[in-house]
JSON list of C-alpha atoms and ligand atoms in Angstrom, two decimals:
[
{"chain": "A", "resi": 859, "resn": "UNK", "atom": "CA", "xyz": [78.31, -76.96, 143.75]},
{"chain": "A", "resi": 860, "resn": "UNK", "atom": "CA", "xyz": [75.53, -79.42, 144.65]},
{"chain": "A", "resi": 861, "resn": "UNK", "atom": "CA", "xyz": [73.23, -80.62, 141.87]},
{"chain": "A", "resi": 862, "resn": "UNK", "atom": "CA", "xyz": [69.46, -80.13, 142.26]},
{"chain": "A", "resi": 863, "resn": "UNK", "atom": "CA", "xyz": [69.13, -83.87, 142.83]},
{"chain": "A", "resi": 864, "resn": "UNK", "atom": "CA", "xyz": [71.67, -83.81, 145.68]},
{"chain": "A", "resi": 865, "resn": "UNK", "atom": "CA", "xyz": [69.96, -80.78, 147.23]},
{"chain": "A", "resi": 866, "resn": "UNK", "atom": "CA", "xyz": [66.60, -82.61, 147.13]},
{"chain": "A", "resi": 867, "resn": "UNK", "atom": "CA", "xyz": [68.23, -85.67, 148.68]},
{"chain": "A", "resi": 868, "resn": "UNK", "atom": "CA", "xyz": [69.85, -83.67, 151.49]},
{"chain": "A", "resi": 869, "resn": "UNK", "atom": "CA", "xyz": [66.55, -81.93, 152.25]},
{"chain": "A", "resi": 870, "resn": "UNK", "atom": "CA", "xyz": [64.74, -85.28, 152.45]},
{"chain": "A", "resi": 871, "resn": "UNK", "atom": "CA", "xyz": [67.41, -87.07, 154.50]},
{"chain": "A", "resi": 872, "resn": "UNK", "atom": "CA", "xyz": [68.14, -84.28, 156.98]},
{"chain": "A", "resi": 873, "resn": "UNK", "atom": "CA", "xyz": [64.55, -83.56, 157.92]},
{"chain": "A", "resi": 874, "resn": "UNK", "atom": "CA", "xyz": [63.53, -87.11, 158.93]},
{"chain": "A", "resi": 875, "resn": "UNK", "atom": "CA", "xyz": [63.58, -88.81, 162.33]},
{"chain": "A", "resi": 876, "resn": "UNK", "atom": "CA", "xyz": [63.46, -92.36, 160.95]},
{"chain": "A", "resi": 877, "resn": "UNK", "atom": "CA", "xyz": [64.53, -94.34, 157.88]},
{"chain": "A", "resi": 878, "resn": "UNK", "atom": "CA", "xyz": [62.63, -97.46, 156.80]},
{"chain": "A", "resi": 879, "resn": "UNK", "atom": "CA", "xyz": [64.51, -99.70, 154.39]},
{"chain": "A", "resi": 880, "resn": "UNK", "atom": "CA", "xyz": [63.09, -102.29, 152.05]},
{"chain": "A", "resi": 881, "resn": "UNK", "atom": "CA", "xyz": [65.47, -105.27, 151.90]},
{"chain": "A", "resi": 882, "resn": "UNK", "atom": "CA", "xyz": [65.58, -106.98, 148.53]},
{"chain": "A", "resi": 883, "resn": "UNK", "atom": "CA", "xyz": [66.76, -104.58, 145.84]},
{"chain": "A", "resi": 884, "resn": "UNK", "atom": "CA", "xyz": [67.69, -101.80, 148.29]},
{"chain": "A", "resi": 885, "resn": "UNK", "atom": "CA", "xyz": [70.16, -103.29, 150.81]},
{"chain": "A", "resi": 886, "resn": "UNK", "atom": "CA", "xyz": [70.90, -106.61, 149.08]},
{"chain": "A", "resi": 887, "resn": "UNK", "atom": "CA", "xyz": [70.34, -108.08, 145.65]},
{"chain": "A", "resi": 888, "resn": "UNK", "atom": "CA", "xyz": [68.50, -111.29, 146.43]},
{"chain": "A", "resi": 889, "resn": "UNK", "atom": "CA", "xyz": [66.33, -110.82, 143.31]},
{"chain": "A", "resi": 890, "resn": "UNK", "atom": "CA", "xyz": [68.76, -113.04, 141.39]},
{"chain": "A", "resi": 891, "resn": "UNK", "atom": "CA", "xyz": [68.19, -115.86, 143.92]},
{"chain": "A", "resi": 892, "resn": "UNK", "atom": "CA", "xyz": [64.39, -115.45, 143.77]},
{"chain": "A", "resi": 893, "resn": "UNK", "atom": "CA", "xyz": [64.69, -115.56, 139.96]},
{"chain": "A", "resi": 894, "resn": "UNK", "atom": "CA", "xyz": [66.78, -118.74, 139.96]},
{"chain": "A", "resi": 895, "resn": "UNK", "atom": "CA", "xyz": [64.44, -120.51, 142.41]},
{"chain": "A", "resi": 896, "resn": "UNK", "atom": "CA", "xyz": [61.23, -119.46, 140.59]},
{"chain": "A", "resi": 897, "resn": "UNK", "atom": "CA", "xyz": [62.77, -120.43, 137.23]},
{"chain": "A", "resi": 898, "resn": "UNK", "atom": "CA", "xyz": [63.71, -123.85, 138.57]},
{"chain": "A", "resi": 899, "resn": "UNK", "atom": "CA", "xyz": [60.14, -124.31, 139.83]},
{"chain": "A", "resi": 900, "resn": "UNK", "atom": "CA", "xyz": [58.58, -123.17, 136.54]},
{"chain": "A", "resi": 901, "resn": "UNK", "atom": "CA", "xyz": [60.89, -125.46, 134.54]},
{"chain": "A", "resi": 902, "resn": "UNK", "atom": "CA", "xyz": [60.01, -128.40, 136.81]},
{"chain": "A", "resi": 903, "resn": "UNK", "atom": "CA", "xyz": [56.34, -127.70, 135.99]},
{"chain": "A", "resi": 904, "resn": "UNK", "atom": "CA", "xyz": [57.03, -127.65, 132.24]},
{"chain": "A", "resi": 905, "resn": "UNK", "atom": "CA", "xyz": [57.19, -123.96, 131.32]},
{"chain": "A", "resi": 906, "resn": "UNK", "atom": "CA", "xyz": [59.76, -121.15, 131.27]},
{"chain": "A", "resi": 907, "resn": "UNK", "atom": "CA", "xyz": [60.10, -118.05, 133.43]},
{"chain": "A", "resi": 908, "resn": "UNK", "atom": "CA", "xyz": [61.82, -114.88, 132.22]},
{"chain": "A", "resi": 909, "resn": "UNK", "atom": "CA", "xyz": [63.77, -112.11, 133.92]},
{"chain": "A", "resi": 910, "resn": "UNK", "atom": "CA", "xyz": [61.03, -109.69, 132.80]},
{"chain": "A", "resi": 911, "resn": "UNK", "atom": "CA", "xyz": [58.43, -111.77, 134.63]},
{"chain": "A", "resi": 912, "resn": "UNK", "atom": "CA", "xyz": [60.68, -111.80, 137.70]},
{"chain": "A", "resi": 913, "resn": "UNK", "atom": "CA", "xyz": [60.61, -107.98, 137.68]},
{"chain": "A", "resi": 914, "resn": "UNK", "atom": "CA", "xyz": [56.85, -108.14, 138.28]},
{"chain": "A", "resi": 915, "resn": "UNK", "atom": "CA", "xyz": [57.41, -110.19, 141.46]},
{"chain": "A", "resi": 916, "resn": "UNK", "atom": "CA", "xyz": [59.56, -107.54, 143.20]},
{"chain": "A", "resi": 917, "resn": "UNK", "atom": "CA", "xyz": [58.06, -106.65, 146.57]},
{"chain": "A", "resi": 918, "resn": "UNK", "atom": "CA", "xyz": [55.26, -109.20, 146.06]},
{"chain": "A", "resi": 919, "resn": "UNK", "atom": "CA", "xyz": [54.70, -111.90, 148.73]},
{"chain": "A", "resi": 920, "resn": "UNK", "atom": "CA", "xyz": [55.73, -115.52, 148.12]},
{"chain": "A", "resi": 921, "resn": "UNK", "atom": "CA", "xyz": [52.15, -116.84, 147.78]},
{"chain": "A", "resi": 922, "resn": "UNK", "atom": "CA", "xyz": [51.08, -114.02, 145.50]},
{"chain": "A", "resi": 923, "resn": "UNK", "atom": "CA", "xyz": [54.22, -114.52, 143.40]},
{"chain": "A", "resi": 924, "resn": "UNK", "atom": "CA", "xyz": [53.32, -118.20, 143.03]},
{"chain": "A", "resi": 925, "resn": "UNK", "atom": "CA", "xyz": [49.83, -117.26, 141.84]},
{"chain": "A", "resi": 926, "resn": "UNK", "atom": "CA", "xyz": [51.36, -115.00, 139.14]},
{"chain": "A", "resi": 927, "resn": "UNK", "atom": "CA", "xyz": [53.75, -117.79, 138.12]},
{"chain": "A", "resi": 928, "resn": "UNK", "atom": "CA", "xyz": [51.00, -120.42, 137.85]},
{"chain": "A", "resi": 929, "resn": "UNK", "atom": "CA", "xyz": [48.92, -117.93, 135.84]},
{"chain": "A", "resi": 930, "resn": "UNK", "atom": "CA", "xyz": [51.79, -117.50, 133.35]},
{"chain": "A", "resi": 931, "resn": "UNK", "atom": "CA", "xyz": [52.03, -121.31, 133.10]},
{"chain": "A", "resi": 932, "resn": "UNK", "atom": "CA", "xyz": [48.23, -121.68, 132.75]},
{"chain": "A", "resi": 933, "resn": "UNK", "atom": "CA", "xyz": [48.11, -124.05, 135.72]},
{"chain": "A", "resi": 934, "resn": "UNK", "atom": "CA", "xyz": [45.29, -124.33, 138.23]},
{"chain": "A", "resi": 935, "resn": "UNK", "atom": "CA", "xyz": [46.22, -126.11, 141.45]},
{"chain": "A", "resi": 936, "resn": "UNK", "atom": "CA", "xyz": [44.68, -126.76, 144.85]},
{"chain": "A", "resi": 937, "resn": "UNK", "atom": "CA", "xyz": [45.73, -124.76, 147.92]},
{"chain": "A", "resi": 938, "resn": "UNK", "atom": "CA", "xyz": [47.58, -127.80, 149.28]},
{"chain": "A", "resi": 939, "resn": "UNK", "atom": "CA", "xyz": [49.55, -128.20, 146.04]},
{"chain": "A", "resi": 940, "resn": "UNK", "atom": "CA", "xyz": [50.36, -124.48, 146.02]},
{"chain": "A", "resi": 941, "resn": "UNK", "atom": "CA", "xyz": [51.65, -124.71, 149.59]},
{"chain": "A", "resi": 942, "resn": "UNK", "atom": "CA", "xyz": [53.97, -127.57, 148.57]},
{"chain": "A", "resi": 943, "resn": "UNK", "atom": "CA", "xyz": [55.31, -125.62, 145.60]},
{"chain": "A", "resi": 944, "resn": "UNK", "atom": "CA", "xyz": [55.87, -122.45, 147.65]},
{"chain": "A", "resi": 945, "resn": "UNK", "atom": "CA", "xyz": [57.80, -124.52, 150.21]},
{"chain": "A", "resi": 946, "resn": "UNK", "atom": "CA", "xyz": [59.90, -126.17, 147.49]},
{"chain": "A", "resi": 947, "resn": "UNK", "atom": "CA", "xyz": [60.77, -122.79, 145.93]},
{"chain": "A", "resi": 948, "resn": "UNK", "atom": "CA", "xyz": [61.69, -121.43, 149.34]},
{"chain": "A", "resi": 949, "resn": "UNK", "atom": "CA", "xyz": [64.03, -124.37, 150.06]},
{"chain": "A", "resi": 950, "resn": "UNK", "atom": "CA", "xyz": [65.90, -123.67, 146.81]},
{"chain": "A", "resi": 951, "resn": "UNK", "atom": "CA", "xyz": [65.98, -119.94, 147.61]},
{"chain": "A", "resi": 952, "resn": "UNK", "atom": "CA", "xyz": [67.32, -120.59, 151.14]},
{"chain": "A", "resi": 953, "resn": "UNK", "atom": "CA", "xyz": [70.12, -122.77, 149.78]},
{"chain": "A", "resi": 954, "resn": "UNK", "atom": "CA", "xyz": [71.26, -119.76, 147.71]},
{"chain": "A", "resi": 955, "resn": "UNK", "atom": "CA", "xyz": [70.87, -117.28, 150.60]},
{"chain": "A", "resi": 956, "resn": "UNK", "atom": "CA", "xyz": [73.00, -119.63, 152.75]},
{"chain": "A", "resi": 957, "resn": "UNK", "atom": "CA", "xyz": [76.07, -118.60, 150.73]},
{"chain": "A", "resi": 958, "resn": "UNK", "atom": "CA", "xyz": [75.58, -114.85, 151.33]},
{"chain": "A", "resi": 959, "resn": "UNK", "atom": "CA", "xyz": [78.11, -112.76, 153.25]},
{"chain": "A", "resi": 960, "resn": "UNK", "atom": "CA", "xyz": [78.68, -109.09, 154.19]},
{"chain": "A", "resi": 961, "resn": "UNK", "atom": "CA", "xyz": [80.09, -108.61, 150.67]},
{"chain": "A", "resi": 962, "resn": "UNK", "atom": "CA", "xyz": [76.64, -109.20, 149.19]},
{"chain": "A", "resi": 963, "resn": "UNK", "atom": "CA", "xyz": [75.37, -105.86, 150.55]},
{"chain": "A", "resi": 964, "resn": "UNK", "atom": "CA", "xyz": [74.67, -103.41, 147.74]},
{"chain": "A", "resi": 965, "resn": "UNK", "atom": "CA", "xyz": [77.09, -100.45, 147.40]},
{"chain": "A", "resi": 966, "resn": "UNK", "atom": "CA", "xyz": [76.46, -97.69, 149.95]},
{"chain": "A", "resi": 967, "resn": "UNK", "atom": "CA", "xyz": [74.06, -99.78, 152.07]},
{"chain": "A", "resi": 968, "resn": "UNK", "atom": "CA", "xyz": [76.31, -100.32, 155.09]},
{"chain": "A", "resi": 969, "resn": "UNK", "atom": "CA", "xyz": [77.60, -96.73, 154.99]},
{"chain": "A", "resi": 970, "resn": "UNK", "atom": "CA", "xyz": [74.09, -95.21, 155.00]},
{"chain": "A", "resi": 971, "resn": "UNK", "atom": "CA", "xyz": [72.93, -97.55, 157.79]},
{"chain": "A", "resi": 972, "resn": "UNK", "atom": "CA", "xyz": [75.98, -96.60, 159.86]},
{"chain": "A", "resi": 973, "resn": "UNK", "atom": "CA", "xyz": [75.59, -92.87, 159.20]},
{"chain": "A", "resi": 974, "resn": "UNK", "atom": "CA", "xyz": [71.92, -93.01, 160.24]},
{"chain": "A", "resi": 975, "resn": "UNK", "atom": "CA", "xyz": [72.90, -94.73, 163.48]},
{"chain": "A", "resi": 976, "resn": "UNK", "atom": "CA", "xyz": [75.64, -92.16, 164.17]},
{"chain": "A", "resi": 977, "resn": "UNK", "atom": "CA", "xyz": [73.24, -89.25, 163.57]},
{"chain": "A", "resi": 978, "resn": "UNK", "atom": "CA", "xyz": [70.60, -90.68, 165.94]},
{"chain": "A", "resi": 979, "resn": "UNK", "atom": "CA", "xyz": [68.12, -91.48, 163.16]},
{"chain": "A", "resi": 980, "resn": "UNK", "atom": "CA", "xyz": [65.89, -94.45, 164.04]},
{"chain": "A", "resi": 981, "resn": "UNK", "atom": "CA", "xyz": [66.16, -97.32, 161.55]},
{"chain": "A", "resi": 982, "resn": "UNK", "atom": "CA", "xyz": [63.66, -100.04, 160.62]},
{"chain": "A", "resi": 983, "resn": "UNK", "atom": "CA", "xyz": [63.35, -102.76, 158.02]},
{"chain": "A", "resi": 984, "resn": "UNK", "atom": "CA", "xyz": [60.07, -102.95, 156.07]},
{"chain": "A", "resi": 985, "resn": "UNK", "atom": "CA", "xyz": [60.23, -106.05, 153.88]},
{"chain": "A", "resi": 986, "resn": "UNK", "atom": "CA", "xyz": [57.73, -108.47, 152.34]},
{"chain": "A", "resi": 987, "resn": "UNK", "atom": "CA", "xyz": [60.18, -111.34, 152.86]},
{"chain": "A", "resi": 988, "resn": "UNK", "atom": "CA", "xyz": [59.63, -114.02, 155.49]},
{"chain": "A", "resi": 989, "resn": "UNK", "atom": "CA", "xyz": [63.37, -114.74, 155.24]},
{"chain": "A", "resi": 990, "resn": "UNK", "atom": "CA", "xyz": [64.44, -111.17, 156.03]},
{"chain": "A", "resi": 991, "resn": "UNK", "atom": "CA", "xyz": [66.03, -111.91, 159.43]},
{"chain": "A", "resi": 992, "resn": "UNK", "atom": "CA", "xyz": [68.17, -114.68, 157.93]},
{"chain": "A", "resi": 993, "resn": "UNK", "atom": "CA", "xyz": [69.40, -112.32, 155.18]},
{"chain": "A", "resi": 994, "resn": "UNK", "atom": "CA", "xyz": [70.22, -109.65, 157.81]},
{"chain": "A", "resi": 995, "resn": "UNK", "atom": "CA", "xyz": [72.20, -112.23, 159.79]},
{"chain": "A", "resi": 996, "resn": "UNK", "atom": "CA", "xyz": [74.06, -113.60, 156.77]},
{"chain": "A", "resi": 997, "resn": "UNK", "atom": "CA", "xyz": [75.11, -110.10, 155.70]},
{"chain": "A", "resi": 998, "resn": "UNK", "atom": "CA", "xyz": [76.01, -109.03, 159.26]},
{"chain": "A", "resi": 999, "resn": "UNK", "atom": "CA", "xyz": [73.62, -106.06, 159.59]},
{"chain": "A", "resi": 1000, "resn": "UNK", "atom": "CA", "xyz": [71.07, -107.34, 162.16]},
{"chain": "A", "resi": 1001, "resn": "UNK", "atom": "CA", "xyz": [72.41, -104.85, 164.73]},
{"chain": "A", "resi": 1002, "resn": "UNK", "atom": "CA", "xyz": [71.80, -101.88, 162.41]},
{"chain": "A", "resi": 1003, "resn": "UNK", "atom": "CA", "xyz": [68.01, -101.96, 163.00]},
{"chain": "A", "resi": 1004, "resn": "UNK", "atom": "CA", "xyz": [65.86, -100.67, 165.87]},
{"chain": "A", "resi": 1005, "resn": "UNK", "atom": "CA", "xyz": [62.89, -102.62, 164.47]},
{"chain": "A", "resi": 1006, "resn": "UNK", "atom": "CA", "xyz": [62.35, -105.35, 161.88]},
{"chain": "A", "resi": 1007, "resn": "UNK", "atom": "CA", "xyz": [58.94, -105.68, 160.22]},
{"chain": "A", "resi": 1008, "resn": "UNK", "atom": "CA", "xyz": [58.98, -108.51, 157.70]},
{"chain": "A", "resi": 1009, "resn": "UNK", "atom": "CA", "xyz": [56.63, -110.88, 155.86]},
{"chain": "A", "resi": 1010, "resn": "UNK", "atom": "CA", "xyz": [55.91, -112.72, 159.13]},
{"chain": "A", "resi": 1011, "resn": "UNK", "atom": "CA", "xyz": [54.62, -109.54, 160.80]},
{"chain": "A", "resi": 1012, "resn": "UNK", "atom": "CA", "xyz": [52.09, -108.43, 158.18]},
{"chain": "A", "resi": 1013, "resn": "UNK", "atom": "CA", "xyz": [48.86, -109.82, 156.80]},
{"chain": "A", "resi": 1014, "resn": "UNK", "atom": "CA", "xyz": [48.58, -107.56, 153.75]},
{"chain": "A", "resi": 1015, "resn": "UNK", "atom": "CA", "xyz": [51.19, -107.27, 150.98]},
{"chain": "A", "resi": 1016, "resn": "UNK", "atom": "CA", "xyz": [52.57, -104.04, 149.49]},
{"chain": "A", "resi": 1017, "resn": "UNK", "atom": "CA", "xyz": [51.03, -101.83, 148.00]},
{"chain": "A", "resi": 1018, "resn": "UNK", "atom": "CA", "xyz": [49.05, -102.01, 151.27]},
{"chain": "A", "resi": 1019, "resn": "UNK", "atom": "CA", "xyz": [50.79, -99.63, 153.72]},
{"chain": "A", "resi": 1020, "resn": "UNK", "atom": "CA", "xyz": [50.62, -102.10, 156.67]},
{"chain": "A", "resi": 1021, "resn": "UNK", "atom": "CA", "xyz": [54.35, -102.97, 156.70]},
{"chain": "A", "resi": 1022, "resn": "UNK", "atom": "CA", "xyz": [55.46, -99.33, 156.84]},
{"chain": "A", "resi": 1023, "resn": "UNK", "atom": "CA", "xyz": [52.80, -98.24, 159.35]},
{"chain": "A", "resi": 1024, "resn": "UNK", "atom": "CA", "xyz": [53.86, -101.09, 161.65]},
{"chain": "A", "resi": 1025, "resn": "UNK", "atom": "CA", "xyz": [57.52, -100.08, 161.23]},
{"chain": "A", "resi": 1026, "resn": "UNK", "atom": "CA", "xyz": [56.75, -96.45, 162.19]},
{"chain": "A", "resi": 1027, "resn": "UNK", "atom": "CA", "xyz": [54.71, -97.66, 165.20]},
{"chain": "A", "resi": 1028, "resn": "UNK", "atom": "CA", "xyz": [57.57, -99.92, 166.31]},
{"chain": "A", "resi": 1029, "resn": "UNK", "atom": "CA", "xyz": [59.96, -96.95, 166.13]},
{"chain": "A", "resi": 1030, "resn": "UNK", "atom": "CA", "xyz": [57.42, -94.68, 167.80]},
{"chain": "A", "resi": 1031, "resn": "UNK", "atom": "CA", "xyz": [57.87, -92.08, 165.06]},
{"chain": "A", "resi": 1032, "resn": "UNK", "atom": "CA", "xyz": [54.92, -90.46, 163.18]},
{"chain": "A", "resi": 1033, "resn": "UNK", "atom": "CA", "xyz": [54.61, -91.47, 159.49]},
{"chain": "A", "resi": 1034, "resn": "UNK", "atom": "CA", "xyz": [55.38, -87.93, 158.28]},
{"chain": "A", "resi": 1035, "resn": "UNK", "atom": "CA", "xyz": [58.79, -88.09, 159.98]},
{"chain": "A", "resi": 1036, "resn": "UNK", "atom": "CA", "xyz": [59.74, -91.37, 158.27]},
{"chain": "A", "resi": 1037, "resn": "UNK", "atom": "CA", "xyz": [61.60, -91.73, 154.99]},
{"chain": "A", "resi": 1038, "resn": "UNK", "atom": "CA", "xyz": [61.22, -95.01, 153.06]},
{"chain": "A", "resi": 1039, "resn": "UNK", "atom": "CA", "xyz": [63.79, -96.48, 150.65]},
{"chain": "A", "resi": 1040, "resn": "UNK", "atom": "CA", "xyz": [62.13, -98.76, 148.07]},
{"chain": "A", "resi": 1041, "resn": "UNK", "atom": "CA", "xyz": [63.00, -100.43, 144.76]},
{"chain": "A", "resi": 1042, "resn": "UNK", "atom": "CA", "xyz": [59.54, -101.79, 143.83]},
{"chain": "A", "resi": 1043, "resn": "UNK", "atom": "CA", "xyz": [56.60, -99.95, 142.33]},
{"chain": "A", "resi": 1044, "resn": "UNK", "atom": "CA", "xyz": [54.29, -101.66, 144.86]},
{"chain": "A", "resi": 1045, "resn": "UNK", "atom": "CA", "xyz": [56.60, -100.59, 147.68]},
{"chain": "A", "resi": 1046, "resn": "UNK", "atom": "CA", "xyz": [56.64, -96.93, 146.62]},
{"chain": "A", "resi": 1047, "resn": "UNK", "atom": "CA", "xyz": [52.83, -97.01, 146.49]},
{"chain": "A", "resi": 1048, "resn": "UNK", "atom": "CA", "xyz": [52.73, -98.60, 149.97]},
{"chain": "A", "resi": 1049, "resn": "UNK", "atom": "CA", "xyz": [54.99, -95.89, 151.43]},
{"chain": "A", "resi": 1050, "resn": "UNK", "atom": "CA", "xyz": [52.93, -93.06, 149.92]},
{"chain": "A", "resi": 1051, "resn": "UNK", "atom": "CA", "xyz": [49.72, -94.70, 151.19]},
{"chain": "A", "resi": 1052, "resn": "UNK", "atom": "CA", "xyz": [51.30, -94.77, 154.67]},
{"chain": "A", "resi": 1053, "resn": "UNK", "atom": "CA", "xyz": [51.74, -90.97, 154.47]},
{"chain": "A", "resi": 1054, "resn": "UNK", "atom": "CA", "xyz": [55.53, -91.18, 154.15]},
{"chain": "A", "resi": 1055, "resn": "UNK", "atom": "CA", "xyz": [58.00, -89.67, 151.72]},
{"chain": "A", "resi": 1056, "resn": "UNK", "atom": "CA", "xyz": [59.95, -92.18, 149.68]},
{"chain": "A", "resi": 1057, "resn": "UNK", "atom": "CA", "xyz": [63.28, -92.45, 147.89]},
{"chain": "A", "resi": 1058, "resn": "UNK", "atom": "CA", "xyz": [62.95, -94.77, 144.89]},
{"chain": "A", "resi": 1059, "resn": "UNK", "atom": "CA", "xyz": [66.05, -96.91, 144.31]},
{"chain": "A", "resi": 1060, "resn": "UNK", "atom": "CA", "xyz": [66.37, -97.96, 140.69]},
{"chain": "A", "resi": 1061, "resn": "UNK", "atom": "CA", "xyz": [64.77, -96.99, 137.40]},
{"chain": "A", "resi": 1062, "resn": "UNK", "atom": "CA", "xyz": [62.99, -93.56, 137.37]},
{"chain": "A", "resi": 1063, "resn": "UNK", "atom": "CA", "xyz": [60.65, -94.89, 134.67]},
{"chain": "A", "resi": 1064, "resn": "UNK", "atom": "CA", "xyz": [59.39, -97.56, 137.12]},
{"chain": "A", "resi": 1065, "resn": "UNK", "atom": "CA", "xyz": [59.48, -95.45, 140.29]},
{"chain": "A", "resi": 1066, "resn": "UNK", "atom": "CA", "xyz": [58.28, -92.08, 139.01]},
{"chain": "A", "resi": 1067, "resn": "UNK", "atom": "CA", "xyz": [55.82, -91.59, 141.88]},
{"chain": "A", "resi": 1068, "resn": "UNK", "atom": "CA", "xyz": [58.62, -91.52, 144.47]},
{"chain": "A", "resi": 1069, "resn": "UNK", "atom": "CA", "xyz": [59.65, -88.14, 145.93]},
{"chain": "A", "resi": 1070, "resn": "UNK", "atom": "CA", "xyz": [63.05, -88.71, 144.37]},
{"chain": "A", "resi": 1071, "resn": "UNK", "atom": "CA", "xyz": [64.83, -91.56, 142.62]},
{"chain": "A", "resi": 1072, "resn": "UNK", "atom": "CA", "xyz": [68.49, -92.62, 142.88]},
{"chain": "A", "resi": 1073, "resn": "UNK", "atom": "CA", "xyz": [70.37, -95.41, 141.12]},
{"chain": "A", "resi": 1074, "resn": "UNK", "atom": "CA", "xyz": [71.55, -96.87, 144.44]},
{"chain": "A", "resi": 1075, "resn": "UNK", "atom": "CA", "xyz": [72.18, -95.98, 148.08]},
{"chain": "A", "resi": 1076, "resn": "UNK", "atom": "CA", "xyz": [75.78, -95.10, 147.17]},
{"chain": "A", "resi": 1077, "resn": "UNK", "atom": "CA", "xyz": [74.33, -91.89, 145.65]},
{"chain": "A", "resi": 1078, "resn": "UNK", "atom": "CA", "xyz": [73.15, -90.75, 149.11]},
{"chain": "A", "resi": 1079, "resn": "UNK", "atom": "CA", "xyz": [74.86, -89.58, 152.29]},
{"chain": "A", "resi": 1080, "resn": "UNK", "atom": "CA", "xyz": [73.93, -87.74, 155.45]},
{"chain": "B", "resi": 1203, "resn": "B16", "atom": "P1", "xyz": [60.11, -114.55, 150.75]},
{"chain": "B", "resi": 1203, "resn": "B16", "atom": "P2", "xyz": [61.34, -107.02, 149.74]},
{"chain": "B", "resi": 1203, "resn": "B16", "atom": "C1", "xyz": [60.36, -109.29, 148.70]},
{"chain": "B", "resi": 1203, "resn": "B16", "atom": "O1", "xyz": [61.34, -108.63, 149.48]},
{"chain": "B", "resi": 1203, "resn": "B16", "atom": "C2", "xyz": [60.94, -109.63, 147.33]},
{"chain": "B", "resi": 1203, "resn": "B16", "atom": "O2", "xyz": [61.16, -108.43, 146.58]},
{"chain": "B", "resi": 1203, "resn": "B16", "atom": "C3", "xyz": [59.98, -110.49, 146.56]},
{"chain": "B", "resi": 1203, "resn": "B16", "atom": "O3", "xyz": [60.55, -110.86, 145.32]},
{"chain": "B", "resi": 1203, "resn": "B16", "atom": "C4", "xyz": [59.67, -111.76, 147.39]},
{"chain": "B", "resi": 1203, "resn": "B16", "atom": "O4", "xyz": [58.72, -112.58, 146.72]},
{"chain": "B", "resi": 1203, "resn": "B16", "atom": "C5", "xyz": [59.11, -111.33, 148.75]},
{"chain": "B", "resi": 1203, "resn": "B16", "atom": "O5", "xyz": [60.06, -110.50, 149.40]},
{"chain": "B", "resi": 1203, "resn": "B16", "atom": "C6", "xyz": [58.81, -112.52, 149.64]},
{"chain": "B", "resi": 1203, "resn": "B16", "atom": "O6", "xyz": [60.03, -113.15, 149.96]},
{"chain": "B", "resi": 1203, "resn": "B16", "atom": "O7", "xyz": [59.74, -115.65, 149.80]},
{"chain": "B", "resi": 1203, "resn": "B16", "atom": "O8", "xyz": [61.56, -114.59, 151.18]},
{"chain": "B", "resi": 1203, "resn": "B16", "atom": "O9", "xyz": [59.16, -114.46, 151.93]},
{"chain": "B", "resi": 1203, "resn": "B16", "atom": "O10", "xyz": [61.72, -106.40, 148.43]},
{"chain": "B", "resi": 1203, "resn": "B16", "atom": "O11", "xyz": [59.97, -106.60, 150.24]},
{"chain": "B", "resi": 1203, "resn": "B16", "atom": "O12", "xyz": [62.42, -106.88, 150.78]},
{"chain": "B", "resi": 1204, "resn": "MG", "atom": "MG1", "xyz": [62.43, -104.68, 147.28]}
]
């Protein structure tokens, strides 16, 4: 006997022509690396950075994340100084990403990507990260995507719908036929603003606006 939640999931998954996946927090857990790199930067500037603060940076672009961080540290810097700090943080982050392998995929991620491919569902990435292609390569899933829209392809951050609209365009599928998988509040808002249904991945208290919420992709199957 299927639970109501599983029935909702099946209905959502079976009726869509395309899946658009967020990267960090949905397919891989790079949030820990972002946290370590931002914490190192904050500490080097003389203040601390907590895991709770890191939660607020999920789905937020690198430059906007830096602005939040400097706000928490009460620091006002020039654009040139900010650029230097963002670059430094990214170098530390990349050193951590360099050690990633296929085993760093979150449970159920590879299975759902493979099932989508086997069922003829079009698959895109819709991520705020400018390092998304490197993470896809390191974890061995570059070939799972028909289109990759990342932080280099958009000018406006989530909750703006740009990243998901561009992903649907690249797949040549109308927004209403796309299903988005997102772990960030800003990402869920972006998907809804794009006219798409969305599966929240994570805490229902954070992602209540999503059409349904699961703990992880391992809870889903086609
Ligand atoms: P980068 P997503 C987002 O990825 C992360 O959640 C967020 O913490 C990060 O600041 C942002 O990418 C930019 O990443 O510095 O690598 O360009 O969740 O949209 O896949
Ligand atoms: Mg995310």
